[in-house]
Short mmCIF file of C-alpha atoms in Angstrom, two decimals:
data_model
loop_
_atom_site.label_atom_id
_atom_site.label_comp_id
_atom_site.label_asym_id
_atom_site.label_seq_id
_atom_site.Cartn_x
_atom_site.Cartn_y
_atom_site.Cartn_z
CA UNK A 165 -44.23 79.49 38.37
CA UNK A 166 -44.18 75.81 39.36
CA UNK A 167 -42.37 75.14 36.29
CA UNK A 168 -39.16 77.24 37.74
CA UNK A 169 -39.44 75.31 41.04
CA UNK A 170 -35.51 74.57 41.44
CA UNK A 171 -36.87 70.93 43.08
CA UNK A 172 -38.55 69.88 40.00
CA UNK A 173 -34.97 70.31 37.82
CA UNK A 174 -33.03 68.53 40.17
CA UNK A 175 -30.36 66.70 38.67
CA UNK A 176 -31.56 67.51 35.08
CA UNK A 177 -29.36 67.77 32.63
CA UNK A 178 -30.38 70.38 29.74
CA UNK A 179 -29.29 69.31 26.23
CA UNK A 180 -28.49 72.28 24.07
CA UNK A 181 -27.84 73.53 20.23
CA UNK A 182 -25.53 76.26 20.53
CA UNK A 183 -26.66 77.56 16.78
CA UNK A 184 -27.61 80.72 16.96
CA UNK A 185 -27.78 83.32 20.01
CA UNK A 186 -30.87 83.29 22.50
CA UNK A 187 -30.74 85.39 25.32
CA UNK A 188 -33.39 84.34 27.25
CA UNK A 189 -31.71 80.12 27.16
CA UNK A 190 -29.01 80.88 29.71
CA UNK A 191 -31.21 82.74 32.49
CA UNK A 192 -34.26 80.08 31.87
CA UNK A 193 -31.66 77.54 32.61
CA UNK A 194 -30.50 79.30 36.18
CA UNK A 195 -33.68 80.30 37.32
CA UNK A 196 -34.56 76.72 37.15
CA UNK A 197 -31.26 75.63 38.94
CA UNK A 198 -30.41 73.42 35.95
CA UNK A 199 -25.68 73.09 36.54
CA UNK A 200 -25.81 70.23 34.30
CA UNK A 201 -25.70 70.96 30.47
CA UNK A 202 -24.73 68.40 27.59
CA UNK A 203 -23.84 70.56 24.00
CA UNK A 204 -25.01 68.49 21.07
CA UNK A 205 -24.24 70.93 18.55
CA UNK A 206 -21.77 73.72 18.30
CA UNK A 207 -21.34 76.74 16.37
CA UNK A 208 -21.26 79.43 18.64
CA UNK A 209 -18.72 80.24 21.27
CA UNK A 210 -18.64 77.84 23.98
CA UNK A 211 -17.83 80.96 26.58
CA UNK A 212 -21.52 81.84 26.64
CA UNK A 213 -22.03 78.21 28.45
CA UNK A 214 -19.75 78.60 31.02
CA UNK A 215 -20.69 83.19 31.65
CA UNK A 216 -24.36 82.01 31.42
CA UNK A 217 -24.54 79.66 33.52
CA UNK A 218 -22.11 80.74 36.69
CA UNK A 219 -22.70 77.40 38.69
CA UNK A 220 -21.92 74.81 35.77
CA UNK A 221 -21.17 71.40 37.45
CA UNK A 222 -21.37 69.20 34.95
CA UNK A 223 -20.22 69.86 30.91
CA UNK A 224 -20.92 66.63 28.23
CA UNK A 225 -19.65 67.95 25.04
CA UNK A 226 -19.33 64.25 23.49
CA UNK A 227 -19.43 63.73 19.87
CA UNK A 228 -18.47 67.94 19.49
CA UNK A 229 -16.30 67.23 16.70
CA UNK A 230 -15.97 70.87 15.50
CA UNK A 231 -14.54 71.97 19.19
CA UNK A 232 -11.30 73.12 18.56
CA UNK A 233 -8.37 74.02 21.73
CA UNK A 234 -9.11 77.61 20.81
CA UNK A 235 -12.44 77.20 21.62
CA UNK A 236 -12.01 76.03 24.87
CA UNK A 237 -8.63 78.36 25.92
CA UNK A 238 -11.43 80.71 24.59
CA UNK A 239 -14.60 79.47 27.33
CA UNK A 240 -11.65 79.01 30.49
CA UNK A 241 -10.13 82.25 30.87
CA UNK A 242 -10.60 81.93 34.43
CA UNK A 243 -10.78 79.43 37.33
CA UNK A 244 -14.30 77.63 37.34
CA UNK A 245 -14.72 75.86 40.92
CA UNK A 246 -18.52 74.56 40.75
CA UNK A 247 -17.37 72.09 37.49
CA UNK A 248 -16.59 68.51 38.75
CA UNK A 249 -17.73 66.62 35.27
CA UNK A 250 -16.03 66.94 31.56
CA UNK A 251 -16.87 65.21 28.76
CA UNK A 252 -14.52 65.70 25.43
CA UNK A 253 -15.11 62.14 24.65
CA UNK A 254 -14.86 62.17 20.59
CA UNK A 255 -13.41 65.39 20.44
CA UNK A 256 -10.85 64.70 18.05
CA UNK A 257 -9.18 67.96 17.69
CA UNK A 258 -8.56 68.65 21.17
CA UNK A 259 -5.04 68.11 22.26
CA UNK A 260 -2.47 68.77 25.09
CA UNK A 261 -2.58 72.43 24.99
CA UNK A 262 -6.17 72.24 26.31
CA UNK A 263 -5.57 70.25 28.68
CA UNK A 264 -2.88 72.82 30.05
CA UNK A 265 -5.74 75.07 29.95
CA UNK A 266 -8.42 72.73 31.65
CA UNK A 267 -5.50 71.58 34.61
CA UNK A 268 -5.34 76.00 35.01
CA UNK A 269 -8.57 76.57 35.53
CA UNK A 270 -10.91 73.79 36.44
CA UNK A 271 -8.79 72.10 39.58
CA UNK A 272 -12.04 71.10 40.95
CA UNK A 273 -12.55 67.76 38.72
CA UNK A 274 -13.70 64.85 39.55
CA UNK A 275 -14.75 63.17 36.58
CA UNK A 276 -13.10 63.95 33.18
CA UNK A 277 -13.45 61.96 29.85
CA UNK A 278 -10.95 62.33 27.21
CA UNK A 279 -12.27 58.42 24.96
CA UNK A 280 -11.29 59.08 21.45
CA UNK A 281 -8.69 62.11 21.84
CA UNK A 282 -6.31 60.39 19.91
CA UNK A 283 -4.01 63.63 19.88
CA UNK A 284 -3.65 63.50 23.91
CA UNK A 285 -0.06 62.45 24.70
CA UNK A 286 1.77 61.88 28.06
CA UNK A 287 2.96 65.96 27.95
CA UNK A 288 -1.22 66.15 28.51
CA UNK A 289 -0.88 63.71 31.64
CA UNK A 290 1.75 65.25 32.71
CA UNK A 291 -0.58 68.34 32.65
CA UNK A 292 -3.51 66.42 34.35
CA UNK A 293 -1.19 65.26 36.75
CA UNK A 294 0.10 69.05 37.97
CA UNK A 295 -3.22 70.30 38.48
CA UNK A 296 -6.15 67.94 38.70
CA UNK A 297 -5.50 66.89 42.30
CA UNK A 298 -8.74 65.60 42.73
CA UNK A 299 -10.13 63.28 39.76
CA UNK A 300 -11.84 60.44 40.88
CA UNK A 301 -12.35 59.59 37.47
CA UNK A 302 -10.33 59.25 34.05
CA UNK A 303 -11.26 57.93 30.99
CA UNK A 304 -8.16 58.06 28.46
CA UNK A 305 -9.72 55.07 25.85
CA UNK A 306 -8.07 54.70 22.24
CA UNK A 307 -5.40 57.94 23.43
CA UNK A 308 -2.70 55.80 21.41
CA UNK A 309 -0.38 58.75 22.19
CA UNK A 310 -0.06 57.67 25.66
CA UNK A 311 2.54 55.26 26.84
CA UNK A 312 3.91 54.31 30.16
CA UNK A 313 5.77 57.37 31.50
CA UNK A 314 2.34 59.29 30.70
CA UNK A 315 0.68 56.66 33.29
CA UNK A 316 4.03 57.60 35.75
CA UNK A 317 2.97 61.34 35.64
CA UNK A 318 -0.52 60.48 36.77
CA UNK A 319 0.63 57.74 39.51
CA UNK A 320 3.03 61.00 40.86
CA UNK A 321 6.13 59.00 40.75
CA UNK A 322 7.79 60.18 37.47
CA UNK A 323 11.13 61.97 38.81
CA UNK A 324 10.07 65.11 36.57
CA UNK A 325 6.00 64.85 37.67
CA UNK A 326 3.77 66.80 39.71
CA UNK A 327 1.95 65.33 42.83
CA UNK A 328 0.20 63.16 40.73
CA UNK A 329 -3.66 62.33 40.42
CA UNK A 330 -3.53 60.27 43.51
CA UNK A 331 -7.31 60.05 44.53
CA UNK A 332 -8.50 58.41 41.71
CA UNK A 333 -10.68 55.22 41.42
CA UNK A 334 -11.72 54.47 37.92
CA UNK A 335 -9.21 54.61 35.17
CA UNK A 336 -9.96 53.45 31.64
CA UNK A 337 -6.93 52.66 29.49
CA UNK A 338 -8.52 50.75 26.87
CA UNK A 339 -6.81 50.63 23.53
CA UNK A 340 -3.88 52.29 24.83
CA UNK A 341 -1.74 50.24 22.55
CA UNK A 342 1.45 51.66 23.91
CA UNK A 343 1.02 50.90 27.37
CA UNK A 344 3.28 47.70 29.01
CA UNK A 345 3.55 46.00 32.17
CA UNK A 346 5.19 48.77 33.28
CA UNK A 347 2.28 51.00 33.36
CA UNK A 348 0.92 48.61 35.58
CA UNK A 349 3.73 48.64 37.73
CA UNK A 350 3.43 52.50 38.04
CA UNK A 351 -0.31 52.35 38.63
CA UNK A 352 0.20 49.79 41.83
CA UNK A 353 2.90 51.74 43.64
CA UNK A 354 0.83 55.44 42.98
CA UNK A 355 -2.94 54.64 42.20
CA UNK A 356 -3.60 52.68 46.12
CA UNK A 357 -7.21 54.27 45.80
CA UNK A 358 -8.27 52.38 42.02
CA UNK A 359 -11.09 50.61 42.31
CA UNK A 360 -11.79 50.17 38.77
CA UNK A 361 -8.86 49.54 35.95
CA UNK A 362 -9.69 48.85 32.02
CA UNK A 363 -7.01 47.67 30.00
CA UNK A 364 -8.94 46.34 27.42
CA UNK A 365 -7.28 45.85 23.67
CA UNK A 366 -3.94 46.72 25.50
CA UNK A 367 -1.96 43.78 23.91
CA UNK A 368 1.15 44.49 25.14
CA UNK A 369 0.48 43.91 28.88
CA UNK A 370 1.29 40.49 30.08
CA UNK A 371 0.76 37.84 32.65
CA UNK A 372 3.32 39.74 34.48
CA UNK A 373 1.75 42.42 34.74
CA UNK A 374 -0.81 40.94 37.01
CA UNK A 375 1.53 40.38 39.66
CA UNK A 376 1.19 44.03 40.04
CA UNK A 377 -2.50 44.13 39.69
CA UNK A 378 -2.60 41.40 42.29
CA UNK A 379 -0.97 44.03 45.11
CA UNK A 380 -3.79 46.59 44.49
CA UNK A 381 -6.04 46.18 47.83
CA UNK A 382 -8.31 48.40 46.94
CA UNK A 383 -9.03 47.27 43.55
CA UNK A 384 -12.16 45.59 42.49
CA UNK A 385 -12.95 45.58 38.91
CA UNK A 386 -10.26 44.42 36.10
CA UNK A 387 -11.15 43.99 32.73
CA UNK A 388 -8.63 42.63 30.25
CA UNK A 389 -10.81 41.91 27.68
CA UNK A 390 -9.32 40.82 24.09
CA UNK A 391 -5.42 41.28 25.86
CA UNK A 392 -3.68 38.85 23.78
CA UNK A 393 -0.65 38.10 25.85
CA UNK A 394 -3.23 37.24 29.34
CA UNK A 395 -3.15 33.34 29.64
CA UNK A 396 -3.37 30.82 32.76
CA UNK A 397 -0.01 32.05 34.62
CA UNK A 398 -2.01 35.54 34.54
CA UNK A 399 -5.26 34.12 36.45
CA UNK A 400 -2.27 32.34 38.20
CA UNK A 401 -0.61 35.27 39.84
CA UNK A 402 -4.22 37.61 40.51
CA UNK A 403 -5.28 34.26 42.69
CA UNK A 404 -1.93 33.60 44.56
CA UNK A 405 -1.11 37.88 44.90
CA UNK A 406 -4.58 37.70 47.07
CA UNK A 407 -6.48 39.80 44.61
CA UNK A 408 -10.24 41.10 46.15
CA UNK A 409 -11.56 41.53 42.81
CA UNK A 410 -15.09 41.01 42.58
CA UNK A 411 -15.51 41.86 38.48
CA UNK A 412 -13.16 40.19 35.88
CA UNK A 413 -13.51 40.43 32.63
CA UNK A 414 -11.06 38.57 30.32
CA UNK A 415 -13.21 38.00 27.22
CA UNK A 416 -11.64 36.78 24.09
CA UNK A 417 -8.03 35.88 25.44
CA UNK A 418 -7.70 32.84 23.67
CA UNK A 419 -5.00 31.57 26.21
CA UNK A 420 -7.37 31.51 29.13
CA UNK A 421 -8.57 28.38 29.86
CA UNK A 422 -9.43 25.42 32.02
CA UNK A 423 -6.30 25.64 34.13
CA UNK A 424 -6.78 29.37 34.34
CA UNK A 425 -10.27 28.80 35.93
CA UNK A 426 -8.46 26.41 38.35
CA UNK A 427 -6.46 29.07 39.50
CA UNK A 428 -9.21 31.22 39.70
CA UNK A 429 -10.92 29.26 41.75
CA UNK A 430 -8.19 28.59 44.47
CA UNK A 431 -8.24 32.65 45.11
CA UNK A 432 -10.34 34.92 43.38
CA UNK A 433 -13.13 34.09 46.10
CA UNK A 434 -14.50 37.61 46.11
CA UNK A 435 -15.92 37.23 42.20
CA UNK A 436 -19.59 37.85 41.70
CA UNK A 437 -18.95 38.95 37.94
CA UNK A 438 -17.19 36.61 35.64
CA UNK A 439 -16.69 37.00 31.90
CA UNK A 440 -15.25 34.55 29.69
CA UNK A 441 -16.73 35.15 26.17
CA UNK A 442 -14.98 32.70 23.75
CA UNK A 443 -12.76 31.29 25.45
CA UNK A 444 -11.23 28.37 25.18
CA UNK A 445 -13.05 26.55 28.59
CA UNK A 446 -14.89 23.53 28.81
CA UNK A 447 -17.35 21.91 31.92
CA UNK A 448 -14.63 21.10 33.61
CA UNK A 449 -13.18 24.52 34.03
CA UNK A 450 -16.87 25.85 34.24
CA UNK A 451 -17.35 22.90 36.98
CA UNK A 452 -14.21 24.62 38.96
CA UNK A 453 -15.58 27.76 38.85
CA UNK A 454 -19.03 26.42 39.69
CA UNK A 455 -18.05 24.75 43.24
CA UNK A 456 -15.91 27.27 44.65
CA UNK A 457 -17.46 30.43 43.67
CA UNK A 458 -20.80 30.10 44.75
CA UNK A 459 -21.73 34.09 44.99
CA UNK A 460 -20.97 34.77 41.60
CA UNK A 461 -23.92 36.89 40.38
CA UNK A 462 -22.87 37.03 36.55
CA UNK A 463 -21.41 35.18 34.09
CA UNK A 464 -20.84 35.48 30.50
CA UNK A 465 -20.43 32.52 28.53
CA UNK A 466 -21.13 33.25 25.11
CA UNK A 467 -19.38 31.96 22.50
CA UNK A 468 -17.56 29.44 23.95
CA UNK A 469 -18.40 26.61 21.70
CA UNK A 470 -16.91 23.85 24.26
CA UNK A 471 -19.65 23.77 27.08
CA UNK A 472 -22.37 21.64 26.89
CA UNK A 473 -25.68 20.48 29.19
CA UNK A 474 -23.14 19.11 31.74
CA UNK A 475 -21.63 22.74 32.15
CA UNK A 476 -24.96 24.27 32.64
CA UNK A 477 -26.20 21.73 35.49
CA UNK A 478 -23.24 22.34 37.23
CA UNK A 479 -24.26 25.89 37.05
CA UNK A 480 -27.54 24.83 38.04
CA UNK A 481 -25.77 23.02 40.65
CA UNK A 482 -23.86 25.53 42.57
CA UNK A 483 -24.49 28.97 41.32
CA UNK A 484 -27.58 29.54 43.44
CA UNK A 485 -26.95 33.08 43.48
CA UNK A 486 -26.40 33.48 39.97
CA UNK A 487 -28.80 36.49 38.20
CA UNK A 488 -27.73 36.88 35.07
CA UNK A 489 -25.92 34.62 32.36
CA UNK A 490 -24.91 34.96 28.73
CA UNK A 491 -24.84 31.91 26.41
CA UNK A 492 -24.78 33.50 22.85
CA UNK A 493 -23.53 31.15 20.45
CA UNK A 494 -22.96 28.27 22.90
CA UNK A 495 -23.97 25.52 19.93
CA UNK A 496 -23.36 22.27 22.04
CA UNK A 497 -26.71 23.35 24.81
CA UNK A 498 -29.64 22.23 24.44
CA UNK A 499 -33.02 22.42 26.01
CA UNK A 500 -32.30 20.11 28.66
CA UNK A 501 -29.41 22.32 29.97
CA UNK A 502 -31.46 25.57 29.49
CA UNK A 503 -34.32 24.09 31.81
CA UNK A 504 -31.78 23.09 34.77
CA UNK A 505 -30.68 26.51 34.31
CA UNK A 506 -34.46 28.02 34.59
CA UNK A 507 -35.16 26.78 38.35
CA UNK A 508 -32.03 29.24 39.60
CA UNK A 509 -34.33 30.96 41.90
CA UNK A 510 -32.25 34.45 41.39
CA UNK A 511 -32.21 34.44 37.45
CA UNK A 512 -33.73 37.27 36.19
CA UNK A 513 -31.42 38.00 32.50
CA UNK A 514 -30.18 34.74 30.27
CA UNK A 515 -29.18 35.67 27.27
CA UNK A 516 -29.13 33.33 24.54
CA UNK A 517 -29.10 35.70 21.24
CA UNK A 518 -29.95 33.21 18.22
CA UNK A 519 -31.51 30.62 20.80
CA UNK A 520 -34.63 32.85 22.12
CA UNK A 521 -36.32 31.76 19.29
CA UNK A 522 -35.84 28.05 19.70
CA UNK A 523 -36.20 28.10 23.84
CA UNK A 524 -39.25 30.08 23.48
CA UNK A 525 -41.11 27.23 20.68
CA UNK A 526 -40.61 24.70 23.43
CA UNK A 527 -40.97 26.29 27.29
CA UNK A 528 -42.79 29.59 28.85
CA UNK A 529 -40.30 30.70 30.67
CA UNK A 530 -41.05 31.56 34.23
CA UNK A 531 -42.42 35.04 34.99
CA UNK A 532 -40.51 38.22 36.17
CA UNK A 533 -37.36 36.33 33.74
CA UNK A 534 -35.91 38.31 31.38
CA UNK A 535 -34.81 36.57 28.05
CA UNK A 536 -33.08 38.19 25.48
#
């Protein structure tokens, strides 16, 4: 009997075959309390999930690449409060007309993932928009279908839009190649409550764009990794809007550099993780950085071939509150700028990718660091 003890499956979330029928799966997994289930496999109806288990708050079908819109018009025939979490990420046949069917009858969202639905277009935000009034979370990753008016439905200002999905506070966008500075423009004036923005691989977003970004008070995570069209005037605008971000990522945007670093240092004073994976900044830039943001907790360095042993004791330096840092493929360090480095007295992760070898042949690194 202990086994069925509802305190003992807490939280658990049951990970299921749906192959063949079992009657006795569904009433194990309520007697224990279990409302979390993740399908890993799929050839049965996907209505005995949601009749068997009456409380369902959580559904991970990810990687389901066999589930089909009539399957799920076929499991939500009717309104299902207790669900708050939906993963379809890498369902590639679901489209729009499930997602009429999900914004019908599961209004309770908070968290729904939709990465790799390539067939989702803005008619399925528009959907989202009418009746999930209360995501908190939306993951729309490589949708390529979406463009900016789809982004208007869900910041509810789209003359022909529903109230919009106004409470939300994480929205990923990466890959969206269609999206503009316009979506950001939306997403400023609608989404007040976003904490957390990807627009990663969006190339056509622009500095200008981040004169919208810069108004969002709320927002505290930004990551335009590999955005082409990001430079210096970007970093310019996030620093002189006021911007509280505390996590930016702008990772392979080859027209970040130095100067951008001097901007960022003249604003972005909230920053305790910064990524910068090759690009183009030197010690100097990293020296900026270094003396003005001295709670930054993280940063990524790696590939960017132009710091050296200088860089890293200016790190050393300043950056007493520094925990973790990444300096894959930085060829100009050497030893002597790794052991500055080592008497941080909050470093716990440096990465260093084809370096461990070498750093390990010539120190023992301290104990309780982790080096990868």
């Amino acid at each position: 009997e202990a086994a069925y003890h509802k305190s003992v499956w807490r939280g658990v979330e049951a990970k299921l075959h749906l192959r063949r029928p079992n009657p006795s799966l569904f009433p194990s997994l309520v007697r224990r309390g279990i409302r979390r289930v993740q399908v890993l496999s799929l050839k049965r109806s996907l209505r005995d999930v949601i009749q068997g288990v009456p409380n369902l708050e959580s559904l991970n079908m990810i990687g389901c690449f066999n589930l089909t819109d009539a399957w799920l018009n076929h499991a939500f025939v009717q309104d299902v409060h207790s669900l708050t979490e939906l993963n379809l990420s890498m369902c590639k046949q679901i489209t729009d007309n499930s997602l009429g069917r999900i914004a019908q009858h599961l209004q309770g969202l908070e968290r729904l993932d939709l990465g790799g639905c390539t067939d989702v277009t803005n008619t399925g935000l528009h959907l989202i928009a009418w009746g999930l009034h209360n995501l908190r979370s939306l993951n729309l990753r490589s949708c390529r279908g979406v463009s900016d008016p789809g982004i208007s439905h869900l910041a509810g200002i789209n003359p022909n839009s529903a109230i919009g999905t106004l409470r939300l506070e994480s929205l990923c966008l990466q890959d969206c190649q269609k999206l503009t500075d316009d979506a950001l423009r939306f997403i400023s004036i609608g989404l007040q409550d976003l904490r957390s923005l990807n627009l990663s691989f969006c190339a056509s977003v622009t500095d200008a764009g981040l004169k919208h970004a810069a108004r969002m008070a709320r927002l505290r995570e930004l990551n335009l990794r590999s955005c082409d069209n990001i430079s210096d005037l970007g970093l310019a605008y996030l620093a002189e809007g006021g911007s509280r971000i505390s996590t930016l990522d702008v990772s392979f945007c080859d027209k970040v550099g130095d100067q951008g670093l001097l901007h960022a240092s003249q604003g972005l004073f909230q920053l305790r993780s910064l990524s910068l994976n090759a690009c183009p900044v030197s010690d100097d830039g990293i020296g900026r950085v270094a003396r003005s943001l001295g709670d930054l907790q993280t940063l990524h360095l790696g590939q960017c071939g132009r710091v050296t042993d200088k860089g890293l004791s200016l790190i050393a330096d300043h950056l007493k509150q520094l925990r973790c840092i990444d300096l894959y493929g930085c060829t100009k360090i050497t030893t002597v700028g790794l052991e500055k480095l080592m008497q941080l007295p909050n470093l716990g992760v440096l990465n260093l990718g084809l370096w461990q070898h070498q750093l390990h042949q010539q120190q023992s690194p301290p104990q309780q660091r982790h080096i990868r």
